[in-house]
Short mmCIF file of C-alpha atoms and ligand atoms in Angstrom, two decimals:
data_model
loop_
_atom_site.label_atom_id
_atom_site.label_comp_id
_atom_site.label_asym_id
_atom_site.label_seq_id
_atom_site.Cartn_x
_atom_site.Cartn_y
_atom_site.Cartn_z
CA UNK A 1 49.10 -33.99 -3.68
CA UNK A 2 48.54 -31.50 -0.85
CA UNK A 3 51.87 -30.21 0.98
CA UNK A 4 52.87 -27.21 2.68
CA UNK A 5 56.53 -26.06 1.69
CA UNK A 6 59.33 -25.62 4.13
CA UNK A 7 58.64 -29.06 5.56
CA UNK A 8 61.86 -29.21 7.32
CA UNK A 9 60.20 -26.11 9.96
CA UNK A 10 57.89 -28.43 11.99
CA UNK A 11 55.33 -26.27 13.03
CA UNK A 12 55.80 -25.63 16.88
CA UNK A 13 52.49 -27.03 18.69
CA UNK A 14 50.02 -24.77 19.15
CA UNK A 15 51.60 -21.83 17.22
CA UNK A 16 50.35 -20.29 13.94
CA UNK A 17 53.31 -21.29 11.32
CA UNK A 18 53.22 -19.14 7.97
CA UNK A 19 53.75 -21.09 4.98
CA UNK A 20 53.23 -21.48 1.86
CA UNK A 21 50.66 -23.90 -0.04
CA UNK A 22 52.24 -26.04 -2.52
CA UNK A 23 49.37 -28.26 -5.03
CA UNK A 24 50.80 -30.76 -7.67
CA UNK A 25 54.14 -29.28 -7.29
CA UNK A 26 52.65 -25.45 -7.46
CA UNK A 27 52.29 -22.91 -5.08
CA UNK A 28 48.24 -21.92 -4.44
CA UNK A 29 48.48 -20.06 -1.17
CA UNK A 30 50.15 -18.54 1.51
CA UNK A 31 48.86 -20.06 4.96
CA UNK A 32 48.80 -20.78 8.47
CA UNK A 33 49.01 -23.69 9.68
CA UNK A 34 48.62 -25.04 13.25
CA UNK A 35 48.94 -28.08 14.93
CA UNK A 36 47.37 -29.09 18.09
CA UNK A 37 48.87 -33.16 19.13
CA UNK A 38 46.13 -35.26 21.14
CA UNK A 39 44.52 -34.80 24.04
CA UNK A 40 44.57 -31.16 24.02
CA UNK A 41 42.36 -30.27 21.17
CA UNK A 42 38.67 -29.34 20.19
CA UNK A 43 38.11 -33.41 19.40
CA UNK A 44 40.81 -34.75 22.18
CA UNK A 45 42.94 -36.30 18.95
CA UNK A 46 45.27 -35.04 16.87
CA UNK A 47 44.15 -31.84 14.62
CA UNK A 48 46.04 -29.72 12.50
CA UNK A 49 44.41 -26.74 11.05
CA UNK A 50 44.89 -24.52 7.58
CA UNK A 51 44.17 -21.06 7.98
CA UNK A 52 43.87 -20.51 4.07
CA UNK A 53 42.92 -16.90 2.15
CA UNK A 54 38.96 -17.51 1.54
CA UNK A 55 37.90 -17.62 -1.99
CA UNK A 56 35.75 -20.56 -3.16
CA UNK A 57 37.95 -21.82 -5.95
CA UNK A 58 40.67 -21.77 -4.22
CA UNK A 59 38.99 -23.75 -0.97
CA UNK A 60 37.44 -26.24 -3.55
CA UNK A 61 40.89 -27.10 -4.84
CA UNK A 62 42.35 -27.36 -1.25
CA UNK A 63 39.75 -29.43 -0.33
CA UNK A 64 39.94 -31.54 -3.47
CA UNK A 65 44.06 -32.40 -3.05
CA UNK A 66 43.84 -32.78 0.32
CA UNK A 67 40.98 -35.66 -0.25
CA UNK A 68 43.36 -37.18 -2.55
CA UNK A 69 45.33 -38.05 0.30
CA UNK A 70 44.36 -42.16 1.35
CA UNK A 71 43.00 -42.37 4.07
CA UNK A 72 41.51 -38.58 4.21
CA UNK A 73 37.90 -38.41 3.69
CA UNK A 74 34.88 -35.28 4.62
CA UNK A 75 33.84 -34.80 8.13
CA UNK A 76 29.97 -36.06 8.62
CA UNK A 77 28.14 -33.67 9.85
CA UNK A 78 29.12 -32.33 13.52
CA UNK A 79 31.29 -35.23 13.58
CA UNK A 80 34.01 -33.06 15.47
CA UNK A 81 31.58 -31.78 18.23
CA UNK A 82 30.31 -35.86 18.12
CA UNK A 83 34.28 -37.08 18.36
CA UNK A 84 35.04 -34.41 21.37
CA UNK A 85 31.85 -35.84 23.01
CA UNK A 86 32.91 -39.26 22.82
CA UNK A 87 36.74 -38.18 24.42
CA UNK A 88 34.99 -37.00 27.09
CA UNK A 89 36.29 -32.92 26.09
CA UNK A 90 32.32 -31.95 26.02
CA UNK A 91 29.50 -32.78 27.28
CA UNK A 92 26.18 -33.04 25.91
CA UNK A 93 25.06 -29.57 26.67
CA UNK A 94 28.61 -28.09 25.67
CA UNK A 95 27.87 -29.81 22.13
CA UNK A 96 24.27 -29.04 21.98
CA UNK A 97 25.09 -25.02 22.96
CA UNK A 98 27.73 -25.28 19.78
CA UNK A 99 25.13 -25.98 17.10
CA UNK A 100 22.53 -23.20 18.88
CA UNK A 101 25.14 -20.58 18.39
CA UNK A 102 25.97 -21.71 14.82
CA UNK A 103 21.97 -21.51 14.27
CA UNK A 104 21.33 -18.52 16.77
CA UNK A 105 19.47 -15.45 15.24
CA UNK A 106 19.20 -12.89 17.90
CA UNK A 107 21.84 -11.74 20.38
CA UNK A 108 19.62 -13.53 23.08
CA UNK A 109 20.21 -16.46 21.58
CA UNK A 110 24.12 -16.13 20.68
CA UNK A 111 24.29 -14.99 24.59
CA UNK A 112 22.00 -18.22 25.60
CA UNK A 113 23.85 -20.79 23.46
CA UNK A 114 27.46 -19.22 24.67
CA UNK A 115 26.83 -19.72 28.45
CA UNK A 116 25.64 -23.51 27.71
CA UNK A 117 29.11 -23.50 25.30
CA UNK A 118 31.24 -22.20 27.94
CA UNK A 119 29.70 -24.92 30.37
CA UNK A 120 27.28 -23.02 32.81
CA UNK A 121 24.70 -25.52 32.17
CA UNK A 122 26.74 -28.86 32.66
CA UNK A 123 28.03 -26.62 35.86
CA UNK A 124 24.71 -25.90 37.02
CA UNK A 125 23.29 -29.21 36.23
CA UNK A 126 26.34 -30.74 37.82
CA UNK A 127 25.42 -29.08 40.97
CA UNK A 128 22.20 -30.82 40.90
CA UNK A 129 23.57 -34.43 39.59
CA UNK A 130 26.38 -34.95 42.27
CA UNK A 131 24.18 -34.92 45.07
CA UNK A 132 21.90 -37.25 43.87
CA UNK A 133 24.38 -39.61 42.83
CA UNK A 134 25.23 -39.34 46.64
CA UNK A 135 22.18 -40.15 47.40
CA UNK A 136 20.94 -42.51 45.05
CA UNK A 137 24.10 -44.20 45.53
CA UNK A 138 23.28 -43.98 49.66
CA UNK A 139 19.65 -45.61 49.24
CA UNK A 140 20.42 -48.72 46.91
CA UNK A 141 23.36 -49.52 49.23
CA UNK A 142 21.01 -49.40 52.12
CA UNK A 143 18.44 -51.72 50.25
CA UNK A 144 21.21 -53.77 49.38
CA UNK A 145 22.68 -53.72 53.08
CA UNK A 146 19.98 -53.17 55.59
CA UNK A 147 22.02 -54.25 58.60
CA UNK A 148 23.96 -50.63 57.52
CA UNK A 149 21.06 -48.15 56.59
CA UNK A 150 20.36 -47.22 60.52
CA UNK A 151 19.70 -43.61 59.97
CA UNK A 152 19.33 -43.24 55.80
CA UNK A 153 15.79 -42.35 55.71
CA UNK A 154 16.47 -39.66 57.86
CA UNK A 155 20.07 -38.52 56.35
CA UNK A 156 18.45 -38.42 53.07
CA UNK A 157 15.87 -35.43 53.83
CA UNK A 158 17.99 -32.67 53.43
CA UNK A 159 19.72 -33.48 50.62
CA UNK A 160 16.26 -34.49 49.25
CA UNK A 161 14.93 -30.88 49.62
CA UNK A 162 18.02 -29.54 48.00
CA UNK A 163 17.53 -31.63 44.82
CA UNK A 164 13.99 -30.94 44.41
CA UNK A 165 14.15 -26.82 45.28
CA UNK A 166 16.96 -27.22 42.38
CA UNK A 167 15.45 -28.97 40.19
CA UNK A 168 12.18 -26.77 40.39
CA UNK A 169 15.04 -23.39 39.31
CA UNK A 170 15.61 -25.33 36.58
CA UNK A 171 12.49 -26.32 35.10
CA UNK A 172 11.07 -22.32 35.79
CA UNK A 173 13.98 -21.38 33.67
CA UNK A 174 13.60 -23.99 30.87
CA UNK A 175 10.31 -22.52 30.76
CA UNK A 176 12.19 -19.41 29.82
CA UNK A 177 14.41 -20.62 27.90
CA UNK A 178 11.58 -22.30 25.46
CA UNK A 179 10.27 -18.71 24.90
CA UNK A 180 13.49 -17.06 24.02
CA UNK A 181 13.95 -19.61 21.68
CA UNK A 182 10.60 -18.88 19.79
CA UNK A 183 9.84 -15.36 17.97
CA UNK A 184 7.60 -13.78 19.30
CA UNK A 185 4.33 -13.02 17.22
CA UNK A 186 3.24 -9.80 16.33
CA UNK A 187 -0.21 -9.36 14.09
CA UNK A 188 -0.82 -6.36 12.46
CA UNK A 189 -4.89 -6.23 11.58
CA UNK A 190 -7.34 -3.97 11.38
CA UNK A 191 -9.90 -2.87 8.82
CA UNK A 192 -9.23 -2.70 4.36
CA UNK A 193 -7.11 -0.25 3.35
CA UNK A 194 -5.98 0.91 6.63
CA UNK A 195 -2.13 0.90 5.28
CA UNK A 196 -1.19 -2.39 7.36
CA UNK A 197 1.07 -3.55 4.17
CA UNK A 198 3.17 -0.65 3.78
CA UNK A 199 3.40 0.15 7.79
CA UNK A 200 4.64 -3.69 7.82
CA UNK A 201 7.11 -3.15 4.81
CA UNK A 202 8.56 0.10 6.82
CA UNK A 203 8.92 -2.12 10.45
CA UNK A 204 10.63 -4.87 8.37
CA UNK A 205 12.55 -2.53 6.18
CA UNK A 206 11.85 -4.50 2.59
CA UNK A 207 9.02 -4.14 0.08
CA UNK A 208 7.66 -7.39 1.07
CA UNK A 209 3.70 -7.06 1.01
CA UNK A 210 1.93 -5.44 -2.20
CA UNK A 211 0.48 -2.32 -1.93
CA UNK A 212 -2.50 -0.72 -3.34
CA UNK A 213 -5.10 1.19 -2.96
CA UNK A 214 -7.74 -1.45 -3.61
CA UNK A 215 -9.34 -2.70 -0.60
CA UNK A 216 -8.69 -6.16 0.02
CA UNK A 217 -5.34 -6.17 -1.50
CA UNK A 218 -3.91 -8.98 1.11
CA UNK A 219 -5.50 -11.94 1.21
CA UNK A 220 -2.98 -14.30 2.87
CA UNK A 221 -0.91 -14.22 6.04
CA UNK A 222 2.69 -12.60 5.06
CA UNK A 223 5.08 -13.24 7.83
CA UNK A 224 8.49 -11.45 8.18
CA UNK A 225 10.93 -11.99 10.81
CA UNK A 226 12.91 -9.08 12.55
CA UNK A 227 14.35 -7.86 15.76
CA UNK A 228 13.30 -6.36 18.95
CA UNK A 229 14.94 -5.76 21.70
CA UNK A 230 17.35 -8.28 21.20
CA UNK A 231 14.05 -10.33 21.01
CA UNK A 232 13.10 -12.69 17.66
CA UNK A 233 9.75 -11.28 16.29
CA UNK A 234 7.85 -13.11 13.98
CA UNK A 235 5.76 -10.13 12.27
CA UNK A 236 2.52 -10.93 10.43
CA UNK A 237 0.38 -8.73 8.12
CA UNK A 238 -3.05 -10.07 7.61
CA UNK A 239 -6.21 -9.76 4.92
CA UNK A 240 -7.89 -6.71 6.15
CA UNK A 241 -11.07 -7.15 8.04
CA UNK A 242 -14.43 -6.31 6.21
CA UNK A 243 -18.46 -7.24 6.02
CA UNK A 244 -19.17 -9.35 2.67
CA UNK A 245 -15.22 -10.02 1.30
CA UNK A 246 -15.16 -12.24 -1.72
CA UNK A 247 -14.55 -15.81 -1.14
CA UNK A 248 -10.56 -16.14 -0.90
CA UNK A 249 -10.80 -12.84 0.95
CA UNK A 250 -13.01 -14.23 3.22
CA UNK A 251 -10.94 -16.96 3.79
CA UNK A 252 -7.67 -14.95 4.21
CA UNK A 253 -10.40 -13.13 7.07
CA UNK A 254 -10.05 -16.52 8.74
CA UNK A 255 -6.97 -16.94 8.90
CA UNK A 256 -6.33 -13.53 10.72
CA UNK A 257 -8.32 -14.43 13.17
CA UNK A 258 -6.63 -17.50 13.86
CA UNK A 259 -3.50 -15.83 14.04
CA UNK A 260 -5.00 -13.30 16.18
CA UNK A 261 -6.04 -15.94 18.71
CA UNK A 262 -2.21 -17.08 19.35
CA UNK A 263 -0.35 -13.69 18.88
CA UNK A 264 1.57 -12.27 21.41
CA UNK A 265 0.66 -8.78 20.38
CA UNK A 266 -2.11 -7.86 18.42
CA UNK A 267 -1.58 -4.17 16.91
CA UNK A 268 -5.07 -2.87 15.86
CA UNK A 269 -4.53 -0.24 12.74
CA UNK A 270 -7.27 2.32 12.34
CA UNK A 271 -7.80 4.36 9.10
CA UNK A 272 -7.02 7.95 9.77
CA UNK A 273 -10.94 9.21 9.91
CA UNK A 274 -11.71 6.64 12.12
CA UNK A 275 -14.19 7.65 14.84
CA UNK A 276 -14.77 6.84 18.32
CA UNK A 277 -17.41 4.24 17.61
CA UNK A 278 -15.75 2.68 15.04
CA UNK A 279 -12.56 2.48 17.54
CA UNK A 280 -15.13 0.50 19.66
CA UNK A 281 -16.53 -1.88 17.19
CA UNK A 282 -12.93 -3.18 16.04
CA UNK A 283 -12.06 -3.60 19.62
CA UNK A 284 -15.03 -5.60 20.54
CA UNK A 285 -14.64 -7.27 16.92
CA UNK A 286 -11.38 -8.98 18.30
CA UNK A 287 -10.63 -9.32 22.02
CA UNK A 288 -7.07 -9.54 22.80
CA UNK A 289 -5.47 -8.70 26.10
CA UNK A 290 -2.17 -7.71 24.47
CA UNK A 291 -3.15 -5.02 21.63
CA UNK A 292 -2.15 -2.01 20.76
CA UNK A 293 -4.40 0.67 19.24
CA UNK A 294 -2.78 2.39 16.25
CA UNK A 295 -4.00 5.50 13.96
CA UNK A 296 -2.86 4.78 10.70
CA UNK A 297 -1.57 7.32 7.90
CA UNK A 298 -1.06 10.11 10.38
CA UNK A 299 0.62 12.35 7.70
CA UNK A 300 -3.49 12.47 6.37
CA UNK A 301 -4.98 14.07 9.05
CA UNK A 302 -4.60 14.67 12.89
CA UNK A 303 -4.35 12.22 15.55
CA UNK A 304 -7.63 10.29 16.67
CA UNK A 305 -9.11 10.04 19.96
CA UNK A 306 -8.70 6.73 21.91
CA UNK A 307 -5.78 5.25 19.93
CA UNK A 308 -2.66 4.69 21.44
CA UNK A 309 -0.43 5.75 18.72
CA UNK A 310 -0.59 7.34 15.15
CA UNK A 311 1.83 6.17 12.57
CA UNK A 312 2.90 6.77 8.77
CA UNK A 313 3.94 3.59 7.00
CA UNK A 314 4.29 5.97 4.02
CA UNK A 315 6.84 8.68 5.94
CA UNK A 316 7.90 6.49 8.93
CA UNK A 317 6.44 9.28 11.44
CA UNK A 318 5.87 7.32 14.67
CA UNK A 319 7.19 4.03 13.70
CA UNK A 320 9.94 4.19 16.00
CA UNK A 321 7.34 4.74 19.08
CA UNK A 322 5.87 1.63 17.79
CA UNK A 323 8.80 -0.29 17.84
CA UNK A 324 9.39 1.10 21.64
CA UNK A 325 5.67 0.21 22.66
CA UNK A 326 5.96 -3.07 20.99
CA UNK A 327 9.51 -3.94 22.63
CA UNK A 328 7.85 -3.00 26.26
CA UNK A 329 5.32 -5.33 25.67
CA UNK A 330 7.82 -8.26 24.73
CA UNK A 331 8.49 -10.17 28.51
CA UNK A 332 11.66 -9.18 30.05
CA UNK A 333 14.09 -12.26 30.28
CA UNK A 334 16.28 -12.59 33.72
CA UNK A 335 20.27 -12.45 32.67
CA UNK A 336 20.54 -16.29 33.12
CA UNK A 337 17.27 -16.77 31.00
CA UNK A 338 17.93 -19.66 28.58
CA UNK A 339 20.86 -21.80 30.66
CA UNK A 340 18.66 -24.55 30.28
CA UNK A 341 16.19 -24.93 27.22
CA UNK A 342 12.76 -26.59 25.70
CA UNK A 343 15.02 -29.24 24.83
CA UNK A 344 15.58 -29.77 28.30
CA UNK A 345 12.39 -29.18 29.90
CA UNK A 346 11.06 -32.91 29.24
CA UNK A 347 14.00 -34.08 31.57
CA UNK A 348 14.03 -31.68 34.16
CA UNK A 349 10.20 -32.05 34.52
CA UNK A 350 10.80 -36.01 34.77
CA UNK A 351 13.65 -35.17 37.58
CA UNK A 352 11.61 -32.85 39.71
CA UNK A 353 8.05 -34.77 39.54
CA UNK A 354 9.84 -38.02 40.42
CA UNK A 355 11.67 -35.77 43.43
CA UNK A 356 8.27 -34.61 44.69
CA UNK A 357 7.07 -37.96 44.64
CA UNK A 358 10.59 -39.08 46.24
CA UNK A 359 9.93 -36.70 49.19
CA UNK A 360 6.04 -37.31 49.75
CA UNK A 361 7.16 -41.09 50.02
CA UNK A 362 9.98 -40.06 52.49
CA UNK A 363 8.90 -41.75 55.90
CA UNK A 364 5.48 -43.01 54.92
CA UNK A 365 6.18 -45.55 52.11
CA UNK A 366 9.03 -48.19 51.55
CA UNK A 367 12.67 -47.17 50.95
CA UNK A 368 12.26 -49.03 47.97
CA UNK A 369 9.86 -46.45 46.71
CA UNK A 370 11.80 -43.33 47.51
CA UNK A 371 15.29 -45.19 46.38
CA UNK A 372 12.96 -45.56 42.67
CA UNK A 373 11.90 -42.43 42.80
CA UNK A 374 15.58 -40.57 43.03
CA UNK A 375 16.98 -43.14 40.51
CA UNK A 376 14.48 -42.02 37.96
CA UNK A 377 15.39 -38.32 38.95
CA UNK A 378 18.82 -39.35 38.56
CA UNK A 379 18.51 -40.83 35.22
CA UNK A 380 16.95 -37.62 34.15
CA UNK A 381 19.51 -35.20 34.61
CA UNK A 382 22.30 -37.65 33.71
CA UNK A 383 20.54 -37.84 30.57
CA UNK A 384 20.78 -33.66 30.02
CA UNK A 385 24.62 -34.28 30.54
CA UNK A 386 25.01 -37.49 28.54
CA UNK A 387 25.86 -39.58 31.13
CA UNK A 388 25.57 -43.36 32.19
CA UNK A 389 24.15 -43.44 35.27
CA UNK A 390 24.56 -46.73 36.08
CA UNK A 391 27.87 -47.00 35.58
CA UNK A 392 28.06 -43.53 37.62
CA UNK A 393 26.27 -45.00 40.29
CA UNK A 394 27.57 -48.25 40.46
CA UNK A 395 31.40 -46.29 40.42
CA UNK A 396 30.11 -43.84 44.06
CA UNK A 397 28.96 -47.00 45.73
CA UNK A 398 31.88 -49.28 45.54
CA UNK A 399 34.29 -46.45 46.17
CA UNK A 400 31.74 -45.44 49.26
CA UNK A 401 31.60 -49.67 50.47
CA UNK A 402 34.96 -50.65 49.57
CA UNK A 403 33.16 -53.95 48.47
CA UNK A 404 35.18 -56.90 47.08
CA UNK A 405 38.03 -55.59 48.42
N1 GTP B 1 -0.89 8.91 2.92
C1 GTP B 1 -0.67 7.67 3.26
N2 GTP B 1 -1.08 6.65 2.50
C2 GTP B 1 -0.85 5.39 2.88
C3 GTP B 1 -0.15 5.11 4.09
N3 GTP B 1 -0.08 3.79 4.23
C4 GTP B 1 -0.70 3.25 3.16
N4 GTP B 1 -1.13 4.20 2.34
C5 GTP B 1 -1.86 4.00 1.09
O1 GTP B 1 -3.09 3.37 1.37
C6 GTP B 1 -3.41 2.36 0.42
C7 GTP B 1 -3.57 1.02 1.10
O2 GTP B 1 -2.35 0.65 1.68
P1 GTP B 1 -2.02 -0.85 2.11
O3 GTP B 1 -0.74 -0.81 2.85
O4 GTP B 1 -2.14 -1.74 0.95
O5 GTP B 1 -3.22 -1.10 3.12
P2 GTP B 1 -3.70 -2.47 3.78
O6 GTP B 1 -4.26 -2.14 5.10
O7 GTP B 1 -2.62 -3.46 3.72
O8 GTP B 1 -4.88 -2.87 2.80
P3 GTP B 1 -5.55 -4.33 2.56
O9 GTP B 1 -4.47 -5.32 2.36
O10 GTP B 1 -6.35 -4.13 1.33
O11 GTP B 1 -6.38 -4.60 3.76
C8 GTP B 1 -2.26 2.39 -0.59
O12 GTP B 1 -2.64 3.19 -1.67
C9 GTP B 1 -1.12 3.03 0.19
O13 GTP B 1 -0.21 3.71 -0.66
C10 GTP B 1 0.28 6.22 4.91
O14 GTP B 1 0.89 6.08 5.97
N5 GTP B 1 -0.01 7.47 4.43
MG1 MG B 2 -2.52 -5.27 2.93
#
């Protein structure tokens, strides 16, 4: 059994208590412990936490006496985010921003998943999900009580406008957000034996790719994922490019230009000797509005004409230039980039199309149409925030028509 000693000290709420760890009558660890009584904590019930030292044998025995207590059993997964949802202490975008910062992987991300932690999403959505409760809750009252809805169709107009201008914000930046959750991909290519291996071993700091000094050496795509900028890059060195390649080779050739076809940035690496012509046949070989012409293995020899930049995977000359030229090419994200997210996007491109239809159907069609219209808008964004909008909406228009009183 699992007791802390000194149980005659209650812990004062909210304060860290040092004590000491007591297991089948033996002392395992000195501890905090803290106590947090219902509502106010993480879950909105009663949670007490053990601040214990961190070594695995000693967490595995912790664990294992305090699950001999009935009644005690593992948490399922993200069952406290799940438990604070359903006590109403998060909302769905608070809980959704706490698993993207445990899984974020650039500082973009940590910053993105923070501000939707921290609630500037539900706040922002909020701002968009009040007023059309108001005025979802306006129309169906005035379908429900025409002898009151003198003067709806043309109340509802502004507010209208409001909705839809906000809901349009929101979409551009989901659109945003989608791409700062995705790497980024960056394909290094270029002719056999141009030193595309060992320059993409030097950007991603590991031996990753075999070298050698056989042409053809890579054969399939090897991806590596680093950091730009604050950016997520995925980083992919392909089969050199040549006339007649063996079979595999050839279809390893494939495959870059696939790749090459949906990268962000295409960097183009040249063997040293390279000449202007040649220059010209790779870049007609591969058209790509993003690339970046590299000279290769610029400890060998001087710098080309027509490239861009000369490098030395062997030495690291120039490398950090290429980093630079690559980060300037990655698209600069706005501070509140990433508020809202892909995830989101379906919704908030439900909630504005419905809008636009909402307002084109403003004055010329039935109430009934533009009264759907904002309902399905509504619906939308009370989705993003875990909401029940029916309930929400049935809540603003009895406390707006005192009815049944
Ligand atoms: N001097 C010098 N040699 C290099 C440099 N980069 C690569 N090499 C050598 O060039 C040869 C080919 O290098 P890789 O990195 O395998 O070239 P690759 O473009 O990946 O070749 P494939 O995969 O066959 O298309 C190896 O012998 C490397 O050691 C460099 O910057 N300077
Ligand atoms: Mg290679």
């Amino acid at each position: 059994m699992l007791r802390h000693l000194a149980p005659s000290a209650r812990p004062r709420d909210r304060r860290a208590h040092l004590t000491s760890l007591e297991l089948d009558g033996q002392v395992v660890d000195e501890a905090l412990v803290l106590s947090f009584p219902a509502p106010a904590s993480f879950t909105g019930e009663h949670v007490v936490e053990l601040q214990t030292h961190g070594a695995p044998e000693l967490l595995r025995l912790l664990l294992q006496g305090a699950l001999s207590v009935p009644g005690v059993r593992l948490a399922e997964p993200g069952e406290f985010t799940r438990r604070a949802l359903a006590n109403g202490r998060v909302d769905l975008t608070r809980a959704e921003g706490i698993i993207d910062l445990i899984e974020a992987q650039s500082p973009e991300q940590v910053r993105s998943a923070a501000a939707r932690l921290t609630g500037q999403l539900q706040a922002v959505l909020t701002r968009l999900y009040q007023p059309l409760l108001s005025l979802s809750a306006a129309l169906e009252a005035a379908l429900d009580f025409p002898d009151e809805s003198e003067g709806v169709e043309a109340d509802a107009g502004e507010p209208l406008a409001t909705c839809l201008a906000q809901a349009r914000a929101l979409e551009g930046q989901a659109a945003v957000g989608s791409r700062l959750n995705r790497a980024f991909l960056v394909v290094l290519y270029g002719p056999v034996n141009a030193g595309k291996s060992t320059l993409f071993n030097r950007l991603l700091g590991e031996a990753r790719a075999l070298v050698d000094n056989e042409p053809g050496t890579t054969r399939d795509a090897v991806e590596g994922v680093l950091q730009l900028g604050g950016r997520l890059v995925s980083l992919v060195d392909t089969a050199g490019l040549r006339a007649a390649p063996g079979r595999v080779e050839a279809m390893g050739i494939e495959r870059t230009r696939e790749l090459l076809q949906r990268a962000d940035v295409a960097v183009l690496l040249l063997p040293p000797d390279a000449g202007p012509d040649e220059l010209e046949g790779w870049r007609r070989e591969v058209e790509h509005e993003r690339r970046l012409d590299v000279q290769g293995k610029s400890d060998l020899g001087p710098r080309s004409a027509g490239v861009q930049l000369a490098v030395s995977g062997l030495d690291g000359a120039g490398v950090d230039e290429l980093r630079a030229a690559l980060e300037r090419w990655l698209e600069p994200l706005p501070t509140d980039a990433g508020l809202a997210t892909e995830r989101h996007l379906d919704d908030l491109r439900t909630a504005r199309v419905a809008l636009e239809r909402a307002s084109t159907a403003l004055g010329t069609e039935p109430l009934e149409v533009v009264a759907g219209e904002v309902s399905t808008a509504l619906g939308a964004v009370g989705a993003l925030l875990g909401l029940d909008t029916s309930t929400a909406r049935l809540d603003a228009l009895f406390s707006r028509f005192c009815i049944g009183k």
